[in-house]
PDB file of C-alpha atoms and ligand atoms in Angstrom:
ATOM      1  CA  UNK E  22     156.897  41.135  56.608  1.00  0.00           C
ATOM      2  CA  UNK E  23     155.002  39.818  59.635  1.00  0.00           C
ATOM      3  CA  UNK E  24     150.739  39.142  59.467  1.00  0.00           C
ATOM      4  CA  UNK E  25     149.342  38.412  62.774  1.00  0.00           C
ATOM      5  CA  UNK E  26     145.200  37.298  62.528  1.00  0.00           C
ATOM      6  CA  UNK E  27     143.270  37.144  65.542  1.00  0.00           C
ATOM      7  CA  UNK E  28     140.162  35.412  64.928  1.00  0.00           C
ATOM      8  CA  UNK E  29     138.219  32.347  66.556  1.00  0.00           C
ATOM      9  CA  UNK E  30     138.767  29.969  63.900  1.00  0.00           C
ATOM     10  CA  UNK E  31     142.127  29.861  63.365  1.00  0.00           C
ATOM     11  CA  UNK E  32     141.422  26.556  60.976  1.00  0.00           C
ATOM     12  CA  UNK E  33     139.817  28.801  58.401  1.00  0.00           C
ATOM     13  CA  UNK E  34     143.295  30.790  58.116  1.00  0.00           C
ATOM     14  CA  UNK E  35     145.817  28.304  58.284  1.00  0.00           C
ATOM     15  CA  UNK E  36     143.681  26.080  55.366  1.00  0.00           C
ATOM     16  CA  UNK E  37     144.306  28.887  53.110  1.00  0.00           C
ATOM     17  CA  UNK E  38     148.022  29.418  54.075  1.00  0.00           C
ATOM     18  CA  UNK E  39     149.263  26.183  53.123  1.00  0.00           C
ATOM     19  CA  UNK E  40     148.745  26.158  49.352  1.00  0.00           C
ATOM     20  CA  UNK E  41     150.321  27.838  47.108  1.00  0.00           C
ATOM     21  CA  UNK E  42     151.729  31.203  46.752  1.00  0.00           C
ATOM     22  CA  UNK E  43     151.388  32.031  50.099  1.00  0.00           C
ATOM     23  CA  UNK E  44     152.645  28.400  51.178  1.00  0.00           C
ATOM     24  CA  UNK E  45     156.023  29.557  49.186  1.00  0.00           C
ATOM     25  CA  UNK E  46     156.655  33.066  49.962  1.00  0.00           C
ATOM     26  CA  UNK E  47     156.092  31.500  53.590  1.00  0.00           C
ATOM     27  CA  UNK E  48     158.506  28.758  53.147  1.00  0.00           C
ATOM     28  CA  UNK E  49     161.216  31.595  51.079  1.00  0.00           C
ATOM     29  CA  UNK E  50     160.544  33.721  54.846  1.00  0.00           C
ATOM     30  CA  UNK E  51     159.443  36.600  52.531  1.00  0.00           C
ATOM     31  CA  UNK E  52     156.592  36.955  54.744  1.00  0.00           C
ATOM     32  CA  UNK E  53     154.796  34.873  58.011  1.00  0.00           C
ATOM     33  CA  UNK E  54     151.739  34.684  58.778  1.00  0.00           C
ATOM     34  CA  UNK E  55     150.835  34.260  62.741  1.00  0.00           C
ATOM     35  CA  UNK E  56     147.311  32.926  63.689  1.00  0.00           C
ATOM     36  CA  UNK E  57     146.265  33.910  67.062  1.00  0.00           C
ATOM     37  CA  UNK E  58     142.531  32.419  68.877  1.00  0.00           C
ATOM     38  CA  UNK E  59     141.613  34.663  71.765  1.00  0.00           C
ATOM     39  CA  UNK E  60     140.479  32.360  73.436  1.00  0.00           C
ATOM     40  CA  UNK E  61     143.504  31.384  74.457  1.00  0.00           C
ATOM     41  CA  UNK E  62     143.095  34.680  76.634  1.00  0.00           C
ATOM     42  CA  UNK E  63     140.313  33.844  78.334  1.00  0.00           C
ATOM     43  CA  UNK E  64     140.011  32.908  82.286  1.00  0.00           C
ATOM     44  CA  UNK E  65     136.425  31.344  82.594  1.00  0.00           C
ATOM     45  CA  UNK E  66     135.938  27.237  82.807  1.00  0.00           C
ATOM     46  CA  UNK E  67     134.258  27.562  79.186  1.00  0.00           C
ATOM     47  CA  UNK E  68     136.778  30.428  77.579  1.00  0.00           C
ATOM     48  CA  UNK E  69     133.962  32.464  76.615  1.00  0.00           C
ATOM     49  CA  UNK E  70     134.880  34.999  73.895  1.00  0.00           C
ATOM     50  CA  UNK E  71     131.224  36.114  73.378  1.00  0.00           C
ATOM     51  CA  UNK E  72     128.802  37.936  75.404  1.00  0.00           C
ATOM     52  CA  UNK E  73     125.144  39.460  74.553  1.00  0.00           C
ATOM     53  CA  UNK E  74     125.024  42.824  73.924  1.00  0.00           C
ATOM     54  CA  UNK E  75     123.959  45.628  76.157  1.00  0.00           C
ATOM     55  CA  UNK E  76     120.742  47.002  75.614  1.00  0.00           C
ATOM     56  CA  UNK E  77     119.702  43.786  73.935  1.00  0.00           C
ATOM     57  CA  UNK E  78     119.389  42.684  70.102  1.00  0.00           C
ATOM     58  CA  UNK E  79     119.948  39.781  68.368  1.00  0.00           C
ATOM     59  CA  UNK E  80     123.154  37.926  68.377  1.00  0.00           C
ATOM     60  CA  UNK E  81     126.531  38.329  70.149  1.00  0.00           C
ATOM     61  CA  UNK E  82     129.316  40.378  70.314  1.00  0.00           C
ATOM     62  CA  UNK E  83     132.865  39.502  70.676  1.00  0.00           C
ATOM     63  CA  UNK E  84     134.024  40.343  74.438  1.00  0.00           C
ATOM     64  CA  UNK E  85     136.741  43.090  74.491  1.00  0.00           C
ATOM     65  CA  UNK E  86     139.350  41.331  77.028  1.00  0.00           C
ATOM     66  CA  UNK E  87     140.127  38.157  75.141  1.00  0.00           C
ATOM     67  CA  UNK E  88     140.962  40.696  72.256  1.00  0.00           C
ATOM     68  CA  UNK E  89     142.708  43.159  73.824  1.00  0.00           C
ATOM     69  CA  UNK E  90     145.115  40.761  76.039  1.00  0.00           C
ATOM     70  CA  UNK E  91     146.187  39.203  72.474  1.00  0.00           C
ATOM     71  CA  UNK E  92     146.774  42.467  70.931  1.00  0.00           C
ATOM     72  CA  UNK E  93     148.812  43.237  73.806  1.00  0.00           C
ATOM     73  CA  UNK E  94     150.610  40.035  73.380  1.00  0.00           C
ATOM     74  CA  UNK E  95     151.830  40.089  69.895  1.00  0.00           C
ATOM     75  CA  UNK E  96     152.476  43.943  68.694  1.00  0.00           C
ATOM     76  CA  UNK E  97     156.019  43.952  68.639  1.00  0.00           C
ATOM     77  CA  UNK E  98     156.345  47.865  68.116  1.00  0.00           C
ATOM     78  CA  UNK E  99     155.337  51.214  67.398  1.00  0.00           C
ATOM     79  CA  UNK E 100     155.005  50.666  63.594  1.00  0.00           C
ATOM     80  CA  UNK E 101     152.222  47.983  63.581  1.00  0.00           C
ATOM     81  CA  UNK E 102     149.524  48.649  61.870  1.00  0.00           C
ATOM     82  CA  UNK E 103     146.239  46.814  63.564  1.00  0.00           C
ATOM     83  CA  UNK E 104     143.717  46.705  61.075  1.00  0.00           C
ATOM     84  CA  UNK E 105     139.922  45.831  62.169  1.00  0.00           C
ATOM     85  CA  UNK E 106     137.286  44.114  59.464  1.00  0.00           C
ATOM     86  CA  UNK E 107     134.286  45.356  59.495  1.00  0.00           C
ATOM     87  CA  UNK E 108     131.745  45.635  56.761  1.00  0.00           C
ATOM     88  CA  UNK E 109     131.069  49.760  57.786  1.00  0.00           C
ATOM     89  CA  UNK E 110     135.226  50.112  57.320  1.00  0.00           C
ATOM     90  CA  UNK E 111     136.852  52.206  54.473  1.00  0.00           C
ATOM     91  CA  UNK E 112     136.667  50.089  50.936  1.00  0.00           C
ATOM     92  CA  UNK E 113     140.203  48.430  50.221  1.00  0.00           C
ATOM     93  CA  UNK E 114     141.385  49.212  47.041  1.00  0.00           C
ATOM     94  CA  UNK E 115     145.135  48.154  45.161  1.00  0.00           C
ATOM     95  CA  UNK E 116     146.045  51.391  46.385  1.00  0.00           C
ATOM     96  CA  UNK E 117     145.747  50.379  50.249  1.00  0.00           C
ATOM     97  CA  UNK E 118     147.526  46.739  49.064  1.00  0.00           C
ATOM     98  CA  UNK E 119     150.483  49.093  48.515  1.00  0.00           C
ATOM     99  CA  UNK E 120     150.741  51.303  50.972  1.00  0.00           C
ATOM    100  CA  UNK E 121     149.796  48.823  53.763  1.00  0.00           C
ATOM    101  CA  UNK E 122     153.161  46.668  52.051  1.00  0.00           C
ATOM    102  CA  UNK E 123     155.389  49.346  53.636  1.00  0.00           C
ATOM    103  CA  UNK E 124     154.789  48.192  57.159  1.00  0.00           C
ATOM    104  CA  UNK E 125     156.901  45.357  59.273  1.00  0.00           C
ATOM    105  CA  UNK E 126     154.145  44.133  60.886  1.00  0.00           C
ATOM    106  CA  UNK E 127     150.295  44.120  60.343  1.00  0.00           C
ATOM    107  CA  UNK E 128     147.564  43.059  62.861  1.00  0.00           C
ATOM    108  CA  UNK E 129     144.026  41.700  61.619  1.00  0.00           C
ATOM    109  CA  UNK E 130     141.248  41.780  63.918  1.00  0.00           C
ATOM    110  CA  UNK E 131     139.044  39.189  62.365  1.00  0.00           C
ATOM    111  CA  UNK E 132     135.065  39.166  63.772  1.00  0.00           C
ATOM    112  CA  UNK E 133     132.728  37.025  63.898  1.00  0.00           C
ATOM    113  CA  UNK E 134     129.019  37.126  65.253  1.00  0.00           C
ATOM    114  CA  UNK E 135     127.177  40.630  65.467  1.00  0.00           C
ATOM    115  CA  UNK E 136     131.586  41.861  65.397  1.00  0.00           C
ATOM    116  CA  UNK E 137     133.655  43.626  68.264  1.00  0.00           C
ATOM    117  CA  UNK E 138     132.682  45.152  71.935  1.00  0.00           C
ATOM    118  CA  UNK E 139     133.079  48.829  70.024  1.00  0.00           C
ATOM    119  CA  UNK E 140     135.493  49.511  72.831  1.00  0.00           C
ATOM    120  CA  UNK E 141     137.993  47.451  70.660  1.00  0.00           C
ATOM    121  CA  UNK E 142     138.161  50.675  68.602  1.00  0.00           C
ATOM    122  CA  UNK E 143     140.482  52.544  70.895  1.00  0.00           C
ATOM    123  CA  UNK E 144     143.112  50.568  70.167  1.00  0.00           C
ATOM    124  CA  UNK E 145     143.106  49.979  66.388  1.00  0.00           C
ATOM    125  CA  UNK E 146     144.684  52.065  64.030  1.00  0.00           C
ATOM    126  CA  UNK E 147     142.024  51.141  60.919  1.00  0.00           C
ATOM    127  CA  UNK E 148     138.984  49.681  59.748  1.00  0.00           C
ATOM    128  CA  UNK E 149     138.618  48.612  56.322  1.00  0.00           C
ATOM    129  CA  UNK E 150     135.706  46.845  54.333  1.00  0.00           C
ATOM    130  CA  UNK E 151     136.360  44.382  51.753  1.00  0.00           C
ATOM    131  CA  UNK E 152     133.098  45.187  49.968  1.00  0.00           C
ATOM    132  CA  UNK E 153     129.810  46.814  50.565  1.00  0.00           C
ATOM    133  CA  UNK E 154     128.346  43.263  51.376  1.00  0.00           C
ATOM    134  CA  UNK E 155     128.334  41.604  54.434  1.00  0.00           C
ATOM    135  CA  UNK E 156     130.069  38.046  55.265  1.00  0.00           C
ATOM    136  CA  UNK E 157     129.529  35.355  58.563  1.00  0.00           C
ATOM    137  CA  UNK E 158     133.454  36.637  59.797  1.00  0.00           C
ATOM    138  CA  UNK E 159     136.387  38.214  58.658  1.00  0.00           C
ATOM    139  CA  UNK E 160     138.724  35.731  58.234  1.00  0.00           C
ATOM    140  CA  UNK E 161     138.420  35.808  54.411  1.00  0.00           C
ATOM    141  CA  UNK E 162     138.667  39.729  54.611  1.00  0.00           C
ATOM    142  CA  UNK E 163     141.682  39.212  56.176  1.00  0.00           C
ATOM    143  CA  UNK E 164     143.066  36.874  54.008  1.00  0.00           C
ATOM    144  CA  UNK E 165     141.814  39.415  50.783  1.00  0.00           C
ATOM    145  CA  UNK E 166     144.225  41.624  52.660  1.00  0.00           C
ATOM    146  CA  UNK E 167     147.145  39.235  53.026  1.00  0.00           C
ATOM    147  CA  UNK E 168     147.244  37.990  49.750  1.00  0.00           C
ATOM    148  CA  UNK E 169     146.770  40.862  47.496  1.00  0.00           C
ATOM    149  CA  UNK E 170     149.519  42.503  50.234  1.00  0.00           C
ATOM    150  CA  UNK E 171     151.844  39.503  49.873  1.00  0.00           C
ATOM    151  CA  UNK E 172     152.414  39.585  45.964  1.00  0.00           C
ATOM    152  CA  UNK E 173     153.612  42.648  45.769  1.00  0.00           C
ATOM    153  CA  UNK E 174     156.823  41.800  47.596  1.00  0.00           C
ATOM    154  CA  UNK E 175     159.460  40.836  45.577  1.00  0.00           C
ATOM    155  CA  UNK E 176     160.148  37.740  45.786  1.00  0.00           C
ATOM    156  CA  UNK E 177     156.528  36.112  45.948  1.00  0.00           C
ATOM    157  CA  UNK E 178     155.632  36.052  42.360  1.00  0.00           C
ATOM    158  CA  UNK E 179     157.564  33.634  39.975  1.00  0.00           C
ATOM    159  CA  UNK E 180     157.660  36.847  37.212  1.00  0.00           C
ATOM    160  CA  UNK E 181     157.971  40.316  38.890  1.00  0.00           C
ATOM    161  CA  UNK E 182     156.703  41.462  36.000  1.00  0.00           C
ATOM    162  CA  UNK E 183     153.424  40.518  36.588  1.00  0.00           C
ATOM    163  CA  UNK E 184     151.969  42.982  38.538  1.00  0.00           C
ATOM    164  CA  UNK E 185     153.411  45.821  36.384  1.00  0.00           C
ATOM    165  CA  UNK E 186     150.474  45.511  33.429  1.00  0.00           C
ATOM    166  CA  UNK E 187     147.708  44.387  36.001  1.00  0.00           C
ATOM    167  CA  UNK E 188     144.510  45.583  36.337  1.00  0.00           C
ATOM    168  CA  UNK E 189     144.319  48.320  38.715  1.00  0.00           C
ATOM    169  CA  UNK E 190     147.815  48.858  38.773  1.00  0.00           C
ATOM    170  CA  UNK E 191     148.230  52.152  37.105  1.00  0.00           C
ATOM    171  CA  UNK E 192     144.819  53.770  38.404  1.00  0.00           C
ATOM    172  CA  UNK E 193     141.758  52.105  39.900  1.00  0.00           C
ATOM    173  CA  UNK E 194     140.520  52.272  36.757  1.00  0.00           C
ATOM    174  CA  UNK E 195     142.767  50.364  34.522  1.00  0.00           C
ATOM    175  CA  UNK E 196     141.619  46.965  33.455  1.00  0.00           C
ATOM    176  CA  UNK E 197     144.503  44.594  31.511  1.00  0.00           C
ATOM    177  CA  UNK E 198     144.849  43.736  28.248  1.00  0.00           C
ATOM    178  CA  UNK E 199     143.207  40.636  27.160  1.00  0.00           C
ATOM    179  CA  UNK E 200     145.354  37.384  27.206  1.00  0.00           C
ATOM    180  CA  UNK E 201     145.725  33.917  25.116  1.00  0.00           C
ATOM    181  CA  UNK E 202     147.250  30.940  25.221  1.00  0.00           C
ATOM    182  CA  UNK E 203     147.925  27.935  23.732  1.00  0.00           C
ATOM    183  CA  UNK E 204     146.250  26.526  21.297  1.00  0.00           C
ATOM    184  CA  UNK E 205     145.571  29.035  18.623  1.00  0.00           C
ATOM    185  CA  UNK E 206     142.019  28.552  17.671  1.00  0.00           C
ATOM    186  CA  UNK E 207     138.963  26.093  19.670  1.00  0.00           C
ATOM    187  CA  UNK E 208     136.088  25.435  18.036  1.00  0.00           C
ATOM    188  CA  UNK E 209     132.865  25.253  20.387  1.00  0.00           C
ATOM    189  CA  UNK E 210     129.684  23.994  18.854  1.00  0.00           C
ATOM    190  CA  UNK E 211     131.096  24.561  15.168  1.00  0.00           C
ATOM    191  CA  UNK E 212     132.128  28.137  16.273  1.00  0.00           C
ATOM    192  CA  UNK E 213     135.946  29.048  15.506  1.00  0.00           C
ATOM    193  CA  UNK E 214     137.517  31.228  18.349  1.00  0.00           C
ATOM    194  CA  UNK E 215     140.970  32.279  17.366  1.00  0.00           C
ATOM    195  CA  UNK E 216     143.610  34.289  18.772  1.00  0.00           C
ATOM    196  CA  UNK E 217     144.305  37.892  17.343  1.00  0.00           C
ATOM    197  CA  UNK E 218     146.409  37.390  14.268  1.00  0.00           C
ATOM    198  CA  UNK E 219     148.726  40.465  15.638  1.00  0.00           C
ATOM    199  CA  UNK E 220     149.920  38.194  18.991  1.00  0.00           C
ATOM    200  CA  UNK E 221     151.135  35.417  17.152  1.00  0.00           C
ATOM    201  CA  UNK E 222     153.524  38.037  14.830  1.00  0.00           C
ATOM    202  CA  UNK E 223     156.097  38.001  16.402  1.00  0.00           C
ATOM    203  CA  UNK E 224     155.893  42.195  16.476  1.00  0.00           C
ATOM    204  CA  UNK E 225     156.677  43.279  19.584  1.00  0.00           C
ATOM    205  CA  UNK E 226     156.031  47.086  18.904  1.00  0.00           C
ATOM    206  CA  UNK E 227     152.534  46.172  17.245  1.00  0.00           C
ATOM    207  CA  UNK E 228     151.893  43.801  20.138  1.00  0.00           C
ATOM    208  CA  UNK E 229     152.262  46.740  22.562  1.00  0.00           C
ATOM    209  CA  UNK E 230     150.628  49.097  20.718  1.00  0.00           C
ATOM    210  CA  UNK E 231     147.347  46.497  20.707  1.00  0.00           C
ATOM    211  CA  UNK E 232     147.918  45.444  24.126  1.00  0.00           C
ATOM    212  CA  UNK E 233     147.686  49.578  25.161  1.00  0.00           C
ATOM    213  CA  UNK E 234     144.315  50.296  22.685  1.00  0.00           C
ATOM    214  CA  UNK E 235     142.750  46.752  24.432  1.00  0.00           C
ATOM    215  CA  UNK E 236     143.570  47.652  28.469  1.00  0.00           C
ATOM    216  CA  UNK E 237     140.352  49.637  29.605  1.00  0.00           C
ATOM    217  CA  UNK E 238     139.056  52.467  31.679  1.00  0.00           C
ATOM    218  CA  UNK E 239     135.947  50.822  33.360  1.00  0.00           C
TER     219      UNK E 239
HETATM  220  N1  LIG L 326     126.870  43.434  62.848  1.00  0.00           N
HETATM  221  C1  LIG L 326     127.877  43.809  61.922  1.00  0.00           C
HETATM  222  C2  LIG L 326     127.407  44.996  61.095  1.00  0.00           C
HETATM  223  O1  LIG L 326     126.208  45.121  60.872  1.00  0.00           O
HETATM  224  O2  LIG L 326     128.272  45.776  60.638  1.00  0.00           O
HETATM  225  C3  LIG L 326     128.211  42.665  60.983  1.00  0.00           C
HETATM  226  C4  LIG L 326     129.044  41.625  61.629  1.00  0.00           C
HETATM  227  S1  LIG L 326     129.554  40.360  60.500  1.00  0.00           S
HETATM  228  C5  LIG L 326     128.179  39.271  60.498  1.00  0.00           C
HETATM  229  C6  LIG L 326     130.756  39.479  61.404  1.00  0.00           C
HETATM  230  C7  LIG L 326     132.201  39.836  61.096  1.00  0.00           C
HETATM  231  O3  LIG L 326     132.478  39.535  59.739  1.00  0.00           O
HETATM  232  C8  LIG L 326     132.587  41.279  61.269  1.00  0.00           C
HETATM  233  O4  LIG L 326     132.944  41.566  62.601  1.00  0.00           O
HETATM  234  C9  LIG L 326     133.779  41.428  60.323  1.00  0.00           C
HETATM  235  O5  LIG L 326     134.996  41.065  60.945  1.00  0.00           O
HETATM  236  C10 LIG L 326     133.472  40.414  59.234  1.00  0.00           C
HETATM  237  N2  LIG L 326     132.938  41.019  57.994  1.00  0.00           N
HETATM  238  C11 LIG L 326     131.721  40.809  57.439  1.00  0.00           C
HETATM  239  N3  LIG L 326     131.577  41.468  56.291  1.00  0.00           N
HETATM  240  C12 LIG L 326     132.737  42.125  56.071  1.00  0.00           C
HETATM  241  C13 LIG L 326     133.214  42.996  55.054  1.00  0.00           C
HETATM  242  N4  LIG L 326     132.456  43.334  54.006  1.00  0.00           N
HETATM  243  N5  LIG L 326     134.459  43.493  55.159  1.00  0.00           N
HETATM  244  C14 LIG L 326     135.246  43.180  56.209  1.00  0.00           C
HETATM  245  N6  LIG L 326     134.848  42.367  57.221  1.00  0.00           N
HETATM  246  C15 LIG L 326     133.618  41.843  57.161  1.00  0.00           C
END
């Protein structure tokens, strides 16, 4: 699966993508991850990608032709999704994580300023939210979306298994099982915190049947 980001700081993405899980399902070729600066699409002496907006108002607005010429550039067919992040988008849940997993290729439209020349909105297919707050620039909206995306091909995770019991992955409103490890009991300011005596039986049965009464509906 291919992840194209358009966004003026290309630094902020490409930080990210070299640790960890995303560093090795990158290195396996499960997925890649291109990072693409408009400004690279821009003709003026200074390659301006920002503009004040008509009708005036505070801050700036991300020009449409920069954007548009790189969109052009790098959808490579009629099955890519391009996905704008915006605060006023639709909420992303696990639910889009999974069905946005299906496509070859997805294009993020990262902003950044007062967002996108609204004309932008022609030629996107979404927008989607990663909370009802608002943040400087979407680049860690669109890495929210990569990354919750990217573990749920196989491959990425050491243990497949992991994502069967997790929260949100039977309904929105599921919330795992507690969890323990090693060692068995830490005392904190004289205070003894064990682990439940049923996890260290050895019953699996019992252990599911506790796991299933502890995993929550918020
Ligand atoms: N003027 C915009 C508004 O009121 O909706 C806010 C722009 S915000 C400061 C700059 C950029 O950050 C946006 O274009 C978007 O890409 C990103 N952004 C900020 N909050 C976001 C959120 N909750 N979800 C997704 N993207 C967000």
């Amino acid at each position: 699966m291919r992840f194209d980001i358009i966004t003026i700081f290309p630094e902020i993405i490409t930080t990210y993508i070299n640790e960890s899980i995303l560093k090795r399902a990158r290195q396996k070729k499960i997925i890649q991850i291109n990072v693409h600066n408009p400004r690279v699409n821009t003709q003026d002496k200074h390659r301006t990608v920002d503009d004040r907006p008509y009708g005036g108002g505070p801050g700036m607005i991300l020009k449409f032709l920069p954007i548009y010429k790189t969109l052009q550039k790098i959808r490579k067919s009629k099955q890519t999704r391009i996905i704008m992040l915006t605060p006023g988008g639709k909420q992303y849940t696990q639910r889009d994580a999974e069905r946005l997993s299906k496509y070859k290729q997805l294009i993020l439209l990262a902003g950044r300023y007062e967002g996108f020349d609204a004309r932008l909105d022609k030629f996107v297919d979404e927008k989607i939210s990663v909370g009802p707050y608002v943040l400087s620039g979407g680049e860690l909206p669109a890495l929210i979306l990569v990354e919750s995306i990217a573990r749920l091909k196989p491959g990425v995770l050491g243990d497949r298994a992991s994502i069967i019991d997790e929260t949100y992955s039977k309904d929105l409103n599921y919330v795992e099982y507690p969890q323990y490890t090693r060692p068995e009991t830490v005392v904190i300011k004289g205070q003894k915190l064990s682990v439940p005596k049923i996890l260290l039986s050895g019953n699996h049965q019992d252990i599911k049947n506790w796991r299933q009464k502890k995993a929550k509906k918020r």
